[in-house]
Short mmCIF file of C-alpha atoms in Angstrom, two decimals:
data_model
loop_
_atom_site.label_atom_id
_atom_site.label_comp_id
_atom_site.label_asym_id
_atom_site.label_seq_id
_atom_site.Cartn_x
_atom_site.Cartn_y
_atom_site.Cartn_z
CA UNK H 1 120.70 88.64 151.37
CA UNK H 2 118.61 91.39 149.78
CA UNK H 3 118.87 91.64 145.60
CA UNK H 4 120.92 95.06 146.07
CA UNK H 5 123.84 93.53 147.67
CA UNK H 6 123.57 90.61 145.74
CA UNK H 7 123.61 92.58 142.55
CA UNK H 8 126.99 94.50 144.11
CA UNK H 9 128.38 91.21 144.50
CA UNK H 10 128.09 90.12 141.37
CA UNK H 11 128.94 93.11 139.34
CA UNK H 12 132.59 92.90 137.77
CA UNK H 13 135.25 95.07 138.95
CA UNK H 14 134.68 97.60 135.84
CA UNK H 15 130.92 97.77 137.04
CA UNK H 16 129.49 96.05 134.55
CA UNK H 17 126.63 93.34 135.18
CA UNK H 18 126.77 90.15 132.62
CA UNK H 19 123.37 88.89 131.39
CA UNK H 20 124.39 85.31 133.31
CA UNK H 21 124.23 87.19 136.59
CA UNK H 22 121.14 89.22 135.54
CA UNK H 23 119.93 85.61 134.97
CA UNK H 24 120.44 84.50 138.23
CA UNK H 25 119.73 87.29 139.95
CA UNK H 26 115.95 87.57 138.70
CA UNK H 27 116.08 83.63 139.40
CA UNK H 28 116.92 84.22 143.04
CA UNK H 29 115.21 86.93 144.18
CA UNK H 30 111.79 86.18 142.11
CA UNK H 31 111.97 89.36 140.25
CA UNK H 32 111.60 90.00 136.62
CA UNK H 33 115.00 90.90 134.09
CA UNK H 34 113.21 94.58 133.91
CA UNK H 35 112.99 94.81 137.64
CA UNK H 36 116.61 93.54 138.08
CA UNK H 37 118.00 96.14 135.34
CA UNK H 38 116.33 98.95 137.38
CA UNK H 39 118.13 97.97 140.43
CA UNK H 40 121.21 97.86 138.98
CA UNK H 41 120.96 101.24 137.02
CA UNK H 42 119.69 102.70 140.22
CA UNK H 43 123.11 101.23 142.43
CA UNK H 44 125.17 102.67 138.90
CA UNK H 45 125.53 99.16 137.77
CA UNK H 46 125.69 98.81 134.02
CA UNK H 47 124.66 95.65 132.06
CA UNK H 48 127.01 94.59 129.96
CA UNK H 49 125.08 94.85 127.24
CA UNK H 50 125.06 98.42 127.52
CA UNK H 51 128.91 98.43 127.61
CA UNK H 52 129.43 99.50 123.91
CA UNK H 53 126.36 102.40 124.20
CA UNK H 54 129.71 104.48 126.39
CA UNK H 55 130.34 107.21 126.10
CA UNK H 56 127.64 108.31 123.80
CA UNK H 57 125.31 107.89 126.76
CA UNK H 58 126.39 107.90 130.34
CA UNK H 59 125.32 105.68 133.21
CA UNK H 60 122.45 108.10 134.34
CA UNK H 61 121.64 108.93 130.58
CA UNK H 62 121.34 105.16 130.43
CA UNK H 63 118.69 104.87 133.61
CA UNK H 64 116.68 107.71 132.32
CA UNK H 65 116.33 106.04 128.82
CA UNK H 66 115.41 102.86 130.68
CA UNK H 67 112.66 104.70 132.62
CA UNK H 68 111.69 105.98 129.23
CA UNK H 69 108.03 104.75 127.62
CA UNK H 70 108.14 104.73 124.26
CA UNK H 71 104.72 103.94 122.07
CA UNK H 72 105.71 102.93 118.54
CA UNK H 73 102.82 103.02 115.98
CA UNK H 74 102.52 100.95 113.25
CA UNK H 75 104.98 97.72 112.81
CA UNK H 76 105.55 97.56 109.44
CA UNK H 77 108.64 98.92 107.60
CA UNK H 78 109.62 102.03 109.64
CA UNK H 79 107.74 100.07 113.38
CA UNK H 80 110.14 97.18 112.79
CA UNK H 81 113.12 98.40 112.76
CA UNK H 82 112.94 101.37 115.12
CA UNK H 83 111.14 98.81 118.40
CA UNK H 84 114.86 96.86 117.94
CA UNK H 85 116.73 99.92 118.19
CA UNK H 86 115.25 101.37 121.18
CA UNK H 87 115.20 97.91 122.26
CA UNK H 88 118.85 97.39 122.16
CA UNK H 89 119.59 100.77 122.76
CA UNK H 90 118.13 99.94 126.01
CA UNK H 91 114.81 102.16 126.32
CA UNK H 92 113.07 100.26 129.13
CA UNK H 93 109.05 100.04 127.69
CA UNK H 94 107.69 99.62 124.66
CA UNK H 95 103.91 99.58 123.37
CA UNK H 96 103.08 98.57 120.25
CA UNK H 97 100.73 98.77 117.86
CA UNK H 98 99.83 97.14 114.19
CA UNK H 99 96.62 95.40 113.03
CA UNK H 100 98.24 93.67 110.31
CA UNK H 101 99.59 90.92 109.49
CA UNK H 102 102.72 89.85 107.45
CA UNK H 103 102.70 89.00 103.93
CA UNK H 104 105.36 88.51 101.42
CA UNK H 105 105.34 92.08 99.52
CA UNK H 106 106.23 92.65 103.20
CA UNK H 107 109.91 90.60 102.99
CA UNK H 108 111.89 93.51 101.14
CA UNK H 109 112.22 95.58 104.14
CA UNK H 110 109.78 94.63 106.99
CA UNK H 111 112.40 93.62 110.29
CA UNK H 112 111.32 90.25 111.50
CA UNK H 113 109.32 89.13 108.41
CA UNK H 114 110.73 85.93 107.69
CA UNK H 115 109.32 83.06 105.89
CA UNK H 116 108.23 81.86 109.12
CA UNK H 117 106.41 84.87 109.81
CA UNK H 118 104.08 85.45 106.88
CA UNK H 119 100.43 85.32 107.74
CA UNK H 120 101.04 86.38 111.26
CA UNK H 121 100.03 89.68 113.23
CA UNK H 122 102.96 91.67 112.92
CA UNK H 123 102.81 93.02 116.98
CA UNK H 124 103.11 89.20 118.14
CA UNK H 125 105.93 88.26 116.44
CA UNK H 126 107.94 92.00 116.72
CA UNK H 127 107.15 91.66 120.69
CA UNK H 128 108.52 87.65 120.59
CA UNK H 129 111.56 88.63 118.57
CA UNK H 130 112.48 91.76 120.64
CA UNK H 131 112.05 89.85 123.94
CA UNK H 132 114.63 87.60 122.23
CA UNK H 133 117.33 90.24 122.27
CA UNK H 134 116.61 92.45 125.48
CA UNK H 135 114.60 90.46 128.24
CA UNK H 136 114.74 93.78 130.24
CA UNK H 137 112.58 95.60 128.23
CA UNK H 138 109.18 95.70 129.56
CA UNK H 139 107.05 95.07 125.95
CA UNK H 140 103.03 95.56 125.32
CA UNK H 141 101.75 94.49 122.11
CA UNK H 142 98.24 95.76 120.44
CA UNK H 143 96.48 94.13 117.84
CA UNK H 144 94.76 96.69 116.84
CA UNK H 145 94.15 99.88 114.47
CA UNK H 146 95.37 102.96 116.49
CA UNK H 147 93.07 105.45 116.28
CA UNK H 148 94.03 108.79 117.46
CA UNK H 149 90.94 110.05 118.46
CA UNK H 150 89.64 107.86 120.31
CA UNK H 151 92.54 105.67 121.38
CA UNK H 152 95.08 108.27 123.22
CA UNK H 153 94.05 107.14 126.67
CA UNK H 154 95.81 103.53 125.54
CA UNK H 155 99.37 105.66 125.72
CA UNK H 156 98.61 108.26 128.60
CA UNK H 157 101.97 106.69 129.97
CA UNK H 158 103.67 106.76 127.37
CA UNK H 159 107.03 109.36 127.23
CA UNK H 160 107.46 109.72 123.26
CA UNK H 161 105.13 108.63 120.59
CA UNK H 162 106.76 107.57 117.01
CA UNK H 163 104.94 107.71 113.92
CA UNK H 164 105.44 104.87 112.06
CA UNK H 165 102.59 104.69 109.75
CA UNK H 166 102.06 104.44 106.45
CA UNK H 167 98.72 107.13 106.33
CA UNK H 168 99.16 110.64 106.39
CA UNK H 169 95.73 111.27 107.35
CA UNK H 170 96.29 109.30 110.69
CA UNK H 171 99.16 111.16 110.89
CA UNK H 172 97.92 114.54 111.32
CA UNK H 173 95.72 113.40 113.28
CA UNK H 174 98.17 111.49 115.84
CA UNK H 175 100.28 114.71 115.78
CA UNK H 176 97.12 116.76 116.73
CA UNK H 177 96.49 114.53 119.36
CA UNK H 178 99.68 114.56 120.90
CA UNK H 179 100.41 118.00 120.68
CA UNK H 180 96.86 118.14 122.56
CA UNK H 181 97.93 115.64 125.23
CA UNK H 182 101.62 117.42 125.48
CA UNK H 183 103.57 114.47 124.57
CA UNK H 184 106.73 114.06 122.58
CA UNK H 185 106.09 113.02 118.56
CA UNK H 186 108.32 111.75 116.25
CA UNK H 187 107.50 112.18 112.65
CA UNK H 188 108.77 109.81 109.70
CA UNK H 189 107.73 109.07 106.10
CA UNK H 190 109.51 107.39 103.58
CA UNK H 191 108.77 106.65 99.29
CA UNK H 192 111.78 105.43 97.27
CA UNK H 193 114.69 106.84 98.28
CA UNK H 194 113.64 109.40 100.11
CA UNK H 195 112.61 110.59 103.82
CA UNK H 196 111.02 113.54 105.69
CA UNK H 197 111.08 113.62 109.36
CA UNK H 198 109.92 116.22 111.82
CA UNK H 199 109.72 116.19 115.77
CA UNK H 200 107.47 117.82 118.06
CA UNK H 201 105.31 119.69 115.23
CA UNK H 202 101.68 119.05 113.91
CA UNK H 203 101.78 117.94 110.36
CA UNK H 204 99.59 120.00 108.43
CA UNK H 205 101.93 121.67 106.58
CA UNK H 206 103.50 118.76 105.11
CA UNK H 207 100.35 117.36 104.50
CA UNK H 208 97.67 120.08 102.96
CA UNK H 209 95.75 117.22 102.01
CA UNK H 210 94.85 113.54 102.81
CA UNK H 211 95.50 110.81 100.40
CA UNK H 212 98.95 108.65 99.57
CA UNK H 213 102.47 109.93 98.80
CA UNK H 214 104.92 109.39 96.34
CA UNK H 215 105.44 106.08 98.17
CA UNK H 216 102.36 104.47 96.39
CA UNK H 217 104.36 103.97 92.55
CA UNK H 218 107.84 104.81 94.40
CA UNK H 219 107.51 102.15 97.22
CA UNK H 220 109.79 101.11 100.03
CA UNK H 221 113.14 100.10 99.66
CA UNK H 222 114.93 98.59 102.52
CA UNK H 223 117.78 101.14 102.74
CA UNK H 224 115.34 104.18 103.24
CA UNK H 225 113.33 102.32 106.03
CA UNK H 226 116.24 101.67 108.17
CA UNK H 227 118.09 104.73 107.37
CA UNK H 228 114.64 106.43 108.43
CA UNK H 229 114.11 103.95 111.33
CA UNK H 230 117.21 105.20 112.30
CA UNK H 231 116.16 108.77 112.34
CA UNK H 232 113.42 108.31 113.98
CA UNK H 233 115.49 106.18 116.91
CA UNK H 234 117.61 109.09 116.99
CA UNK H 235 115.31 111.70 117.72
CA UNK H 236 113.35 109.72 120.35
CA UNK H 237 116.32 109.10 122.41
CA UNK H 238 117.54 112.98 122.16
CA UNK H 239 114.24 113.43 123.07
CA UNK H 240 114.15 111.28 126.02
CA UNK H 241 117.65 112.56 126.91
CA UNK H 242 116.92 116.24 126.50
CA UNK H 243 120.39 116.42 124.62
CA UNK H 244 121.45 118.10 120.88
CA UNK H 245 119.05 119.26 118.40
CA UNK H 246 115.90 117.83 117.54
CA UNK H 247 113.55 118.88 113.97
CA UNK H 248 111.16 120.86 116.30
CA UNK H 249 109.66 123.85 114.58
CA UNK H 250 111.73 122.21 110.87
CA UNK H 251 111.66 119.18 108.98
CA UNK H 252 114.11 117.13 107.64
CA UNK H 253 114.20 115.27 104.27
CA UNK H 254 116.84 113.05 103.26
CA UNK H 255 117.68 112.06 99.44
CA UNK H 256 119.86 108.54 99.10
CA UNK H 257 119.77 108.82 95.20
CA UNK H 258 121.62 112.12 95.77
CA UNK H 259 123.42 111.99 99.23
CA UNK H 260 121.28 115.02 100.41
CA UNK H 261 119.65 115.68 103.97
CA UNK H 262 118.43 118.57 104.06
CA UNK H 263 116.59 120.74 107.44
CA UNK H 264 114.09 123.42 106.26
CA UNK H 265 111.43 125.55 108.73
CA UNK H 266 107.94 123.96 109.53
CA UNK S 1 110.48 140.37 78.29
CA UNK S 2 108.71 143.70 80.24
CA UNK S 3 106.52 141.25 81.54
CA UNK S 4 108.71 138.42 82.70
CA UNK S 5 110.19 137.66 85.88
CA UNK S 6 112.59 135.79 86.71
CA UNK S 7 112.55 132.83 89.90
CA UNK S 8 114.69 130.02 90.84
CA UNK S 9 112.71 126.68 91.32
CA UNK S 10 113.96 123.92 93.58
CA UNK S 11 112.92 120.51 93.36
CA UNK S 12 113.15 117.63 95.59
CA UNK S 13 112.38 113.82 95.97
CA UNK S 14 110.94 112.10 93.15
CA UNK S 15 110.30 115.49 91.30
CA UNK S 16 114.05 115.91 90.11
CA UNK S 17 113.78 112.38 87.84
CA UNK S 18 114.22 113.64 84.40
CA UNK S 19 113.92 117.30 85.45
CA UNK S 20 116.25 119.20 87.64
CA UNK S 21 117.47 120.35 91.64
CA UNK S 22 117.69 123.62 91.03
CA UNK S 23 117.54 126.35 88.26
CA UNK S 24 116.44 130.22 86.82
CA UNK S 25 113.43 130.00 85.14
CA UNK S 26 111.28 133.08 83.86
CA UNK S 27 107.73 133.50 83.64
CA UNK S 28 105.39 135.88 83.18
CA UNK S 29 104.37 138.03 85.51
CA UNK S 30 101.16 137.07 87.63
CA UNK S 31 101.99 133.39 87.40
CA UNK S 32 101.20 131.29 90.28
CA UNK S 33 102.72 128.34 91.78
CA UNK S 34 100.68 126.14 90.22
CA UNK S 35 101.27 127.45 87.01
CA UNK S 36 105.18 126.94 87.41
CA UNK S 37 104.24 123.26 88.34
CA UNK S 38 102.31 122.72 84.49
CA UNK S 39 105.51 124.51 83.40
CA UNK S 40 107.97 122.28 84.98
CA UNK S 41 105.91 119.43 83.78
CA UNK S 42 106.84 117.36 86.95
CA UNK S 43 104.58 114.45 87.07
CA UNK S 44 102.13 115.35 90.04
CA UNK S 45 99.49 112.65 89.00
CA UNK S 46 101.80 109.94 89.91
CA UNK S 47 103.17 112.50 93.09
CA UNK S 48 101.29 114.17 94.52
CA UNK S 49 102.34 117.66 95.66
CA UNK S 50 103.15 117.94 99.41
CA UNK S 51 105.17 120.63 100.48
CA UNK S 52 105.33 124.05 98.61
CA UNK S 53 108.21 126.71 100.17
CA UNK S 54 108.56 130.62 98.57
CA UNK S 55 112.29 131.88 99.57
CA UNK S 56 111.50 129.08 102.65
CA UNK S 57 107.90 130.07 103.95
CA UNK S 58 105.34 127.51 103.15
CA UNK S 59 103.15 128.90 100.90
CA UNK S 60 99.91 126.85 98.43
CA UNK S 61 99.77 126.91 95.03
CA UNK S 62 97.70 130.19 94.15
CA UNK S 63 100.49 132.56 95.60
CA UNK S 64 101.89 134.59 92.57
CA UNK S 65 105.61 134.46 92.57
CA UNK S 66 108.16 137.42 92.27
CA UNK S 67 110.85 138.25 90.52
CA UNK S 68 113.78 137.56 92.93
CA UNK S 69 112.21 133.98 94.20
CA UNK S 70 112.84 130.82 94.82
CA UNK S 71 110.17 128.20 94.37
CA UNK S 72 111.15 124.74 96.25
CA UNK S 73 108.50 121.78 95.42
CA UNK S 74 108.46 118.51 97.57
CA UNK S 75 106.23 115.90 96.85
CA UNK S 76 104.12 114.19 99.38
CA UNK S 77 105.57 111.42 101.28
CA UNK S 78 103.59 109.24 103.23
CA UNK S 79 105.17 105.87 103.74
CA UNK S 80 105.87 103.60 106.06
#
């Protein structure tokens, strides 16, 4: 029997696949929990994972987010967090990148820095964690200090790239260089309590000059990283999806000490 | 004041911490934007200016403001 009609065999009577018969249907059949999640997209097969993602997205909004590509850069505050959304959201790759390693000024807000964790590179143990809680999701982790002008050819696959770093010079620079290659960007920056986010747009304007933000005395708080983490998640997927608004041609900021988010013209 | 103008200035972020959102300040005329930031007195040592917006066009800190403005100030934020 071929994996296809196995998979229909298997799948419950409200379509849904359970991770047991993902299992065992990779175990069969030789073929890797990604490879099994794409057949059973492509036969309109959910996993049952999936099952509490409807109706915000549909079946086929589910497949294209799986065929999605997402490169995440940076794996520290704002990195963390958004790789497990997209992972459990289901977005089907992820590449990511992060030269550092963990440390303990780190355990305020950095997702999967742990006591365990300190001292090691950030990628490795982000990659282990995620491949803990979505198998399917095909993961490639960089050691390494991204470097957008000479390092774009290590994403050329790559549907959506997030900015999760912590330099606004890189940043300009990684929004330059994918507006250059025509790829989707997703802006974020956080200090204290507060955000800005912006999709799709180069950055000069938010950042006349190089240097650090407010975020240098204000710091990081966990509550703005995974309210911005979210954000960011957010406008990847509508991205992906081609569905609502995203911040292209705007920005957004958002104010927790005052309950404000607020979109303004880029 | 035949000389004074008045503007609204906005503030944002980390800038509104013992200052204000939003009010009508005057000044006289010819002052720039970066004049209106020694005014304020927000502290842009310890943050650093990022975004400046004149009635919501992005605009640097010699432009001379008019009466009738409003002057929004973000400070840079880099994090992540």
């Amino acid at each position: 029997m071929e994996a296809k009609s196995y998979l229909r065999q298997c799948s419950r009577a409200d379509g849904m696949l359970t991770l047991k018969d993902q299992r065992s249907t990779a175990a069969k059949f030789s073929l890797s929990m990604h490879k099994v999640e794409a057949l059973a997209l492509e036969l309109g097969i959910l996993p049952l994972r999936h099952q509490r993602n409807q109706h915000t997205l549909s079946l086929k909004q589910q497949r294209k987010l799986f065929e999605s590509h997402v490169a995440i850069i940076g794996c520290g505050g704002l990195g963390g967090h958004v790789a497990e959304i997209l992972t459990r959201i289901g977005t089907g790759r992820l590449s990511l990148f992060d030269f550092d390693h963990f440390e303990e000024h780190n355990l305020n807000r950095q997702n999967f820095s742990t006591l365990a964790s300190l001292g090691k590179n950030k990628v490795t143990v982000v990659k282990e964690a995620l491949e803990q809680i979505n198998p399917s999701v095909r993961i490639e982790g960089f050691v390494h200090r991204f470097n957008p002008l000479s390092d774009m050819s290590m994403i050329s696959n790559c549907t959506v790239v997030i900015d999760a770093l912590d330099n606004p010079e890189i940043k300009v620079q990684l929004a330059k260089a994918c507006k250059t290659k025509n790829k989707s960007f997703v802006h974020g920056a956080i200090a204290g309590m507060h955000g800005q986010f912006s999709t799709n747009n180069t950055l000069e304007k938010l950042y006349p000059e190089g240097g650090r933000g407010a975020e240098l005395y204000s710091g990081n708080p966990a509550f703005t990283v995974t309210l911005a983490a979210s954000i960011l998640a957010a406008e990847t997927v509508k991205s992906i999806l081609g569905i609502g608004e995203v911040l292209e041609n705007s920005f957004m900021v958002t104010d927790l000490l005052h309950n404000e988010f607020e979109t303004l013209p880029l | 004041m035949e000389n004074a103008i008045e503007v609204t200035v906005k503030l944002f972020a980390q800038y509104r911490e013992g200052h204000f959102k939003a009010e009508p300040r005057v000044y006289p005329k010819g002052t720039t934007v970066e004049g209106v930031i020694i005014e304020t007195g927000i502290p842009v040592e310890q943050f650093p200016i990022g975004v400046i917006m004149i009635n919501g066009r992005h605009m640097d800190e010699s432009y001379v403001i008019e009466h009738g403005d409003t002057v929004s100030l973000f400070p840079k934020v880099g994090g992540g």
